[in-house]
Amino acid sequence: SAVISQKPSRDICQRGTSLTIQCQVDSQVTMMFWYRQQPGQSLTLIATANQGSEATYESGFVIDKFPISRPNLTFSTLTVSNMSPEDSSIYLCSVDDSYGTQYFGPGTRLLVL
Amino acid sequence: AQSVAQPEDQVNVAEGNPLTVKCTYSVSGNPYLFWYVQYPNRGLQFLLKYITGDNLVKGSYGFEAEFNKSQTSFHLKKPSALVSDSALYFCAVRDRWRDDKIIFGKGTRLHILP
């Protein structure tokens, strides 16, 4: 399975600011996925990022709030913009293997004050 | 609509006893079924999956899951629980022939009591 790293692992931010989360994979992958896990909740898909094209956002998530970059086949970033306390969550990136299994990074724990 | 149900928010089991974490799903066709585990302050770790074939699938850390098509269930099991199994467990389903998205259950917190 792919090895996925995320930076930062955690952060505490002030409301109104923005945070960019990085996701690095040790192999080339077509699609990368970004999820949010709010406190005590399950995972919700934010968007799917393909290299060379705009990310595809799920219902309830918009590019202005969660801009995503995918500059190459091993890297992606998710920015959480104009943060509010409701954005306090764990943000996870993931990738698929060839057999339909999705593997996840360690997550970024965000607290917005 | 696709859905995954984990009816128990929390399951408590004494160490050494068998454990079961329940999962039922509602997906047309033949979905892929998964179990993931999340330890405190960690990401999700893949445990096992069912695609086709033998209804009993074996995974990491001694876990196994039984697929039951008639009951649309995919319960996670382990014959003898360890304290280190205490974590949050997520069941997930993926319809590869439809939208190919993964739908997660709400999670079940497993407490293994020493």
mmCIF file of C-alpha atoms in Angstrom:
data_model
loop_
_atom_site.group_PDB
_atom_site.id
_atom_site.type_symbol
_atom_site.label_atom_id
_atom_site.label_comp_id
_atom_site.label_asym_id
_atom_site.label_seq_id
_atom_site.Cartn_x
_atom_site.Cartn_y
_atom_site.Cartn_z
ATOM 1 C CA SER A 1 0.000 0.000 0.000
ATOM 2 C CA ALA A 2 1.040 3.595 -0.560
ATOM 3 C CA VAL A 3 2.720 5.557 2.208
ATOM 4 C CA ILE A 4 0.961 8.861 2.762
ATOM 5 C CA SER A 5 2.201 11.766 4.856
ATOM 6 C CA GLN A 6 0.459 14.978 5.823
ATOM 7 C CA LYS A 7 1.691 18.304 7.127
ATOM 8 C CA PRO A 8 0.998 19.764 9.568
ATOM 9 C CA SER A 9 -0.117 16.977 11.883
ATOM 10 C CA ARG A 10 -2.042 19.473 13.973
ATOM 11 C CA ASP A 11 -2.559 23.189 14.259
ATOM 12 C CA ILE A 12 -4.432 25.758 16.280
ATOM 13 C CA CYS A 13 -5.609 28.732 14.240
ATOM 14 C CA GLN A 14 -7.490 31.959 14.766
ATOM 15 C CA ARG A 15 -10.829 32.511 13.093
ATOM 16 C CA GLY A 16 -10.659 34.361 9.809
ATOM 17 C CA THR A 17 -7.273 32.937 8.865
ATOM 18 C CA SER A 18 -6.443 30.191 6.361
ATOM 19 C CA LEU A 19 -4.453 26.971 6.670
ATOM 20 C CA THR A 20 -2.932 24.917 3.873
ATOM 21 C CA ILE A 21 -2.571 21.190 4.454
ATOM 22 C CA GLN A 22 -0.092 19.197 2.413
ATOM 23 C CA CYS A 23 -0.418 15.559 1.366
ATOM 24 C CA GLN A 24 2.498 13.594 -0.063
ATOM 25 C CA VAL A 25 2.328 10.053 -1.478
ATOM 26 C CA ASP A 26 5.322 7.809 -2.096
ATOM 27 C CA SER A 27 4.036 6.668 -5.489
ATOM 28 C CA GLN A 28 2.255 8.231 -8.443
ATOM 29 C CA VAL A 29 -1.512 8.116 -8.222
ATOM 30 C CA THR A 30 -4.240 9.355 -10.513
ATOM 31 C CA MET A 31 -6.673 10.600 -7.915
ATOM 32 C CA MET A 32 -6.255 11.930 -4.413
ATOM 33 C CA PHE A 33 -9.162 12.429 -2.043
ATOM 34 C CA TRP A 34 -9.760 14.888 0.790
ATOM 35 C CA TYR A 35 -12.063 14.061 3.699
ATOM 36 C CA ARG A 36 -13.255 15.891 6.787
ATOM 37 C CA GLN A 37 -13.977 14.195 10.088
ATOM 38 C CA GLN A 38 -15.760 16.527 12.462
ATOM 39 C CA PRO A 39 -15.523 15.786 16.208
ATOM 40 C CA GLY A 40 -17.310 12.555 17.031
ATOM 41 C CA GLN A 41 -18.452 12.122 13.441
ATOM 42 C CA SER A 42 -17.738 9.902 10.494
ATOM 43 C CA LEU A 43 -15.771 10.828 7.404
ATOM 44 C CA THR A 44 -17.224 13.085 4.748
ATOM 45 C CA LEU A 45 -15.673 13.437 1.311
ATOM 46 C CA ILE A 46 -14.790 17.038 0.492
ATOM 47 C CA ALA A 47 -13.391 16.654 -3.002
ATOM 48 C CA THR A 48 -11.484 14.491 -5.445
ATOM 49 C CA ALA A 49 -8.286 15.908 -6.935
ATOM 50 C CA ASN A 50 -6.974 14.828 -10.324
ATOM 51 C CA GLN A 51 -3.647 15.993 -11.612
ATOM 52 C CA GLY A 52 -4.025 18.548 -14.384
ATOM 53 C CA SER A 53 -7.658 19.366 -13.815
ATOM 54 C CA GLU A 54 -9.854 21.143 -11.319
ATOM 55 C CA ALA A 55 -10.932 19.250 -8.254
ATOM 56 C CA THR A 56 -14.428 17.816 -8.107
ATOM 57 C CA TYR A 57 -16.289 18.983 -4.991
ATOM 58 C CA GLU A 58 -19.042 17.174 -3.148
ATOM 59 C CA SER A 59 -22.334 18.751 -2.290
ATOM 60 C CA GLY A 60 -21.913 21.255 0.505
ATOM 61 C CA PHE A 61 -18.266 22.019 -0.243
ATOM 62 C CA VAL A 62 -17.109 24.866 -2.488
ATOM 63 C CA ILE A 63 -13.829 25.812 -4.061
ATOM 64 C CA ASP A 64 -13.718 29.251 -2.446
ATOM 65 C CA LYS A 65 -13.765 27.699 1.009
ATOM 66 C CA PHE A 66 -11.610 24.637 0.259
ATOM 67 C CA PRO A 67 -9.290 25.369 -2.675
ATOM 68 C CA ILE A 68 -7.261 22.360 -3.736
ATOM 69 C CA SER A 69 -4.073 22.103 -5.740
ATOM 70 C CA ARG A 70 -2.713 19.018 -7.475
ATOM 71 C CA PRO A 71 0.538 20.044 -9.147
ATOM 72 C CA ASN A 72 1.815 16.506 -9.790
ATOM 73 C CA LEU A 73 0.976 12.844 -9.325
ATOM 74 C CA THR A 74 2.366 12.552 -5.786
ATOM 75 C CA PHE A 75 1.272 15.760 -4.074
ATOM 76 C CA SER A 76 -1.831 17.752 -3.228
ATOM 77 C CA THR A 77 -2.806 20.592 -0.925
ATOM 78 C CA LEU A 78 -6.098 21.526 0.691
ATOM 79 C CA THR A 79 -6.605 25.032 2.005
ATOM 80 C CA VAL A 80 -9.229 25.776 4.617
ATOM 81 C CA SER A 81 -10.057 29.444 4.043
ATOM 82 C CA ASN A 82 -11.526 32.100 6.309
ATOM 83 C CA MET A 83 -11.780 29.613 9.124
ATOM 84 C CA SER A 84 -14.441 29.533 11.802
ATOM 85 C CA PRO A 85 -14.702 27.264 14.865
ATOM 86 C CA GLU A 86 -17.028 25.013 12.825
ATOM 87 C CA ASP A 87 -14.031 24.094 10.675
ATOM 88 C CA SER A 88 -12.379 22.390 13.647
ATOM 89 C CA SER A 89 -11.971 18.846 12.371
ATOM 90 C CA ILE A 90 -9.539 16.199 11.293
ATOM 91 C CA TYR A 91 -8.684 16.532 7.606
ATOM 92 C CA LEU A 92 -7.498 13.398 5.858
ATOM 93 C CA CYS A 93 -6.154 12.716 2.420
ATOM 94 C CA SER A 94 -6.357 9.322 0.782
ATOM 95 C CA VAL A 95 -5.478 7.412 -2.365
ATOM 96 C CA ASP A 96 -6.707 4.271 -4.084
ATOM 97 C CA ASP A 97 -4.713 1.186 -4.840
ATOM 98 C CA SER A 98 -5.295 -0.861 -7.984
ATOM 99 C CA TYR A 99 -7.884 -3.036 -6.256
ATOM 100 C CA GLY A 100 -10.318 -0.413 -5.042
ATOM 101 C CA THR A 101 -8.994 -0.090 -1.500
ATOM 102 C CA GLN A 102 -8.497 3.430 -0.216
ATOM 103 C CA TYR A 103 -5.588 4.203 2.081
ATOM 104 C CA PHE A 104 -5.453 7.221 4.348
ATOM 105 C CA GLY A 105 -2.861 9.607 5.614
ATOM 106 C CA PRO A 106 -2.410 10.231 9.348
ATOM 107 C CA GLY A 107 -4.656 13.280 9.266
ATOM 108 C CA THR A 108 -4.320 16.936 10.221
ATOM 109 C CA ARG A 109 -6.032 17.954 13.419
ATOM 110 C CA LEU A 110 -7.285 21.508 13.197
ATOM 111 C CA LEU A 111 -8.630 23.575 16.054
ATOM 112 C CA VAL A 112 -10.038 27.005 15.227
ATOM 113 C CA LEU A 113 -10.441 29.442 18.078
ATOM 114 C CA ALA B 1 -29.504 5.821 -1.816
ATOM 115 C CA GLN B 2 -26.457 4.041 -0.557
ATOM 116 C CA SER B 3 -26.074 3.815 3.202
ATOM 117 C CA VAL B 4 -24.122 2.061 5.903
ATOM 118 C CA ALA B 5 -25.435 1.471 9.398
ATOM 119 C CA GLN B 6 -23.437 0.690 12.496
ATOM 120 C CA PRO B 7 -26.178 0.246 15.078
ATOM 121 C CA GLU B 8 -23.931 0.396 18.144
ATOM 122 C CA ASP B 9 -22.158 3.581 19.182
ATOM 123 C CA GLN B 10 -20.059 1.613 21.647
ATOM 124 C CA VAL B 11 -19.257 -2.022 22.334
ATOM 125 C CA ASN B 12 -17.659 -3.220 25.565
ATOM 126 C CA VAL B 13 -15.948 -6.602 25.686
ATOM 127 C CA ALA B 14 -13.802 -8.245 28.330
ATOM 128 C CA GLU B 15 -10.267 -9.079 27.302
ATOM 129 C CA GLY B 16 -10.024 -12.614 25.949
ATOM 130 C CA ASN B 17 -13.684 -12.771 24.960
ATOM 131 C CA PRO B 18 -14.868 -12.840 21.359
ATOM 132 C CA LEU B 19 -15.987 -9.533 19.890
ATOM 133 C CA THR B 20 -18.435 -8.548 17.177
ATOM 134 C CA VAL B 21 -18.953 -5.099 15.696
ATOM 135 C CA LYS B 22 -22.061 -4.912 13.557
ATOM 136 C CA CYS B 23 -22.531 -3.360 10.134
ATOM 137 C CA THR B 24 -25.401 -3.455 7.654
ATOM 138 C CA TYR B 25 -25.554 -1.743 4.312
ATOM 139 C CA SER B 26 -27.976 -0.690 1.638
ATOM 140 C CA VAL B 27 -26.420 -0.677 -1.820
ATOM 141 C CA SER B 28 -27.714 -2.116 -5.052
ATOM 142 C CA GLY B 29 -25.586 -4.629 -6.883
ATOM 143 C CA ASN B 30 -22.375 -6.064 -5.497
ATOM 144 C CA PRO B 31 -20.501 -3.459 -3.484
ATOM 145 C CA TYR B 32 -17.031 -3.595 -2.050
ATOM 146 C CA LEU B 33 -17.184 -3.741 1.763
ATOM 147 C CA PHE B 34 -14.458 -2.502 4.102
ATOM 148 C CA TRP B 35 -13.514 -2.197 7.731
ATOM 149 C CA TYR B 36 -11.147 0.505 8.954
ATOM 150 C CA VAL B 37 -9.807 1.211 12.439
ATOM 151 C CA GLN B 38 -8.844 4.557 13.931
ATOM 152 C CA TYR B 39 -6.646 4.623 16.990
ATOM 153 C CA PRO B 40 -6.492 7.806 19.104
ATOM 154 C CA ASN B 41 -4.727 10.638 17.285
ATOM 155 C CA ARG B 42 -4.146 8.477 14.234
ATOM 156 C CA GLY B 43 -5.529 8.278 10.723
ATOM 157 C CA LEU B 44 -7.663 5.446 9.390
ATOM 158 C CA GLN B 45 -6.011 2.085 8.947
ATOM 159 C CA PHE B 46 -7.379 -0.495 6.515
ATOM 160 C CA LEU B 47 -8.290 -3.784 8.229
ATOM 161 C CA LEU B 48 -9.960 -5.933 5.593
ATOM 162 C CA LYS B 49 -12.316 -5.973 2.643
ATOM 163 C CA TYR B 50 -14.787 -8.165 0.817
ATOM 164 C CA ILE B 51 -15.195 -8.100 -2.932
ATOM 165 C CA THR B 52 -16.315 -11.590 -3.892
ATOM 166 C CA GLY B 53 -15.724 -15.224 -3.013
ATOM 167 C CA ASP B 54 -15.513 -16.714 0.449
ATOM 168 C CA ASN B 55 -17.959 -15.021 2.812
ATOM 169 C CA LEU B 56 -15.414 -15.012 5.641
ATOM 170 C CA VAL B 57 -12.516 -12.649 5.024
ATOM 171 C CA LYS B 58 -9.462 -12.362 7.224
ATOM 172 C CA GLY B 59 -7.584 -9.167 7.859
ATOM 173 C CA SER B 60 -4.981 -7.486 9.992
ATOM 174 C CA TYR B 61 -4.454 -7.984 13.741
ATOM 175 C CA GLY B 62 -6.484 -11.225 13.813
ATOM 176 C CA PHE B 63 -9.726 -9.600 12.701
ATOM 177 C CA GLU B 64 -12.158 -11.211 10.315
ATOM 178 C CA ALA B 65 -15.512 -10.264 8.854
ATOM 179 C CA GLU B 66 -18.448 -12.270 7.647
ATOM 180 C CA PHE B 67 -20.373 -11.199 4.564
ATOM 181 C CA ASN B 68 -24.047 -12.153 4.559
ATOM 182 C CA LYS B 69 -25.763 -11.191 1.341
ATOM 183 C CA SER B 70 -29.307 -12.077 2.421
ATOM 184 C CA GLN B 71 -29.015 -9.940 5.535
ATOM 185 C CA THR B 72 -26.859 -7.286 3.803
ATOM 186 C CA SER B 73 -24.469 -7.432 6.732
ATOM 187 C CA PHE B 74 -20.706 -7.373 7.132
ATOM 188 C CA HIS B 75 -19.973 -7.852 10.837
ATOM 189 C CA LEU B 76 -16.427 -7.552 12.143
ATOM 190 C CA LYS B 77 -15.254 -10.300 14.484
ATOM 191 C CA LYS B 78 -12.286 -11.421 16.506
ATOM 192 C CA PRO B 79 -12.132 -14.658 18.507
ATOM 193 C CA SER B 80 -10.213 -13.213 21.457
ATOM 194 C CA ALA B 81 -10.103 -9.490 22.194
ATOM 195 C CA LEU B 82 -7.015 -7.610 23.318
ATOM 196 C CA VAL B 83 -6.930 -4.365 25.282
ATOM 197 C CA SER B 84 -4.958 -2.906 22.378
ATOM 198 C CA ASP B 85 -7.992 -3.477 20.106
ATOM 199 C CA SER B 86 -9.710 -0.562 21.824
ATOM 200 C CA ALA B 87 -10.323 1.973 19.061
ATOM 201 C CA LEU B 88 -12.933 3.434 16.733
ATOM 202 C CA TYR B 89 -14.061 1.106 13.955
ATOM 203 C CA PHE B 90 -15.638 2.196 10.680
ATOM 204 C CA CYS B 91 -17.546 0.054 8.220
ATOM 205 C CA ALA B 92 -17.578 1.345 4.639
ATOM 206 C CA VAL B 93 -19.142 0.439 1.329
ATOM 207 C CA ARG B 94 -18.089 1.277 -2.202
ATOM 208 C CA ASP B 95 -20.195 0.853 -5.317
ATOM 209 C CA ARG B 96 -17.560 0.621 -8.029
ATOM 210 C CA TRP B 97 -20.114 0.429 -10.822
ATOM 211 C CA ARG B 98 -22.070 3.500 -9.837
ATOM 212 C CA ASP B 99 -20.404 6.601 -8.420
ATOM 213 C CA ASP B 100 -17.366 4.762 -6.992
ATOM 214 C CA LYS B 101 -17.476 6.800 -3.787
ATOM 215 C CA ILE B 102 -16.884 5.320 -0.366
ATOM 216 C CA ILE B 103 -19.680 5.709 2.169
ATOM 217 C CA PHE B 104 -18.641 5.356 5.802
ATOM 218 C CA GLY B 105 -20.734 4.294 8.753
ATOM 219 C CA LYS B 106 -20.789 6.556 11.793
ATOM 220 C CA GLY B 107 -18.315 4.394 13.640
ATOM 221 C CA THR B 108 -18.404 2.102 16.663
ATOM 222 C CA ARG B 109 -16.137 2.669 19.634
ATOM 223 C CA LEU B 110 -14.771 -0.606 20.935
ATOM 224 C CA HIS B 111 -13.682 -0.799 24.576
ATOM 225 C CA ILE B 112 -11.796 -3.885 25.650
ATOM 226 C CA LEU B 113 -11.888 -4.190 29.406
ATOM 227 C CA PRO B 114 -8.849 -5.713 31.125
#
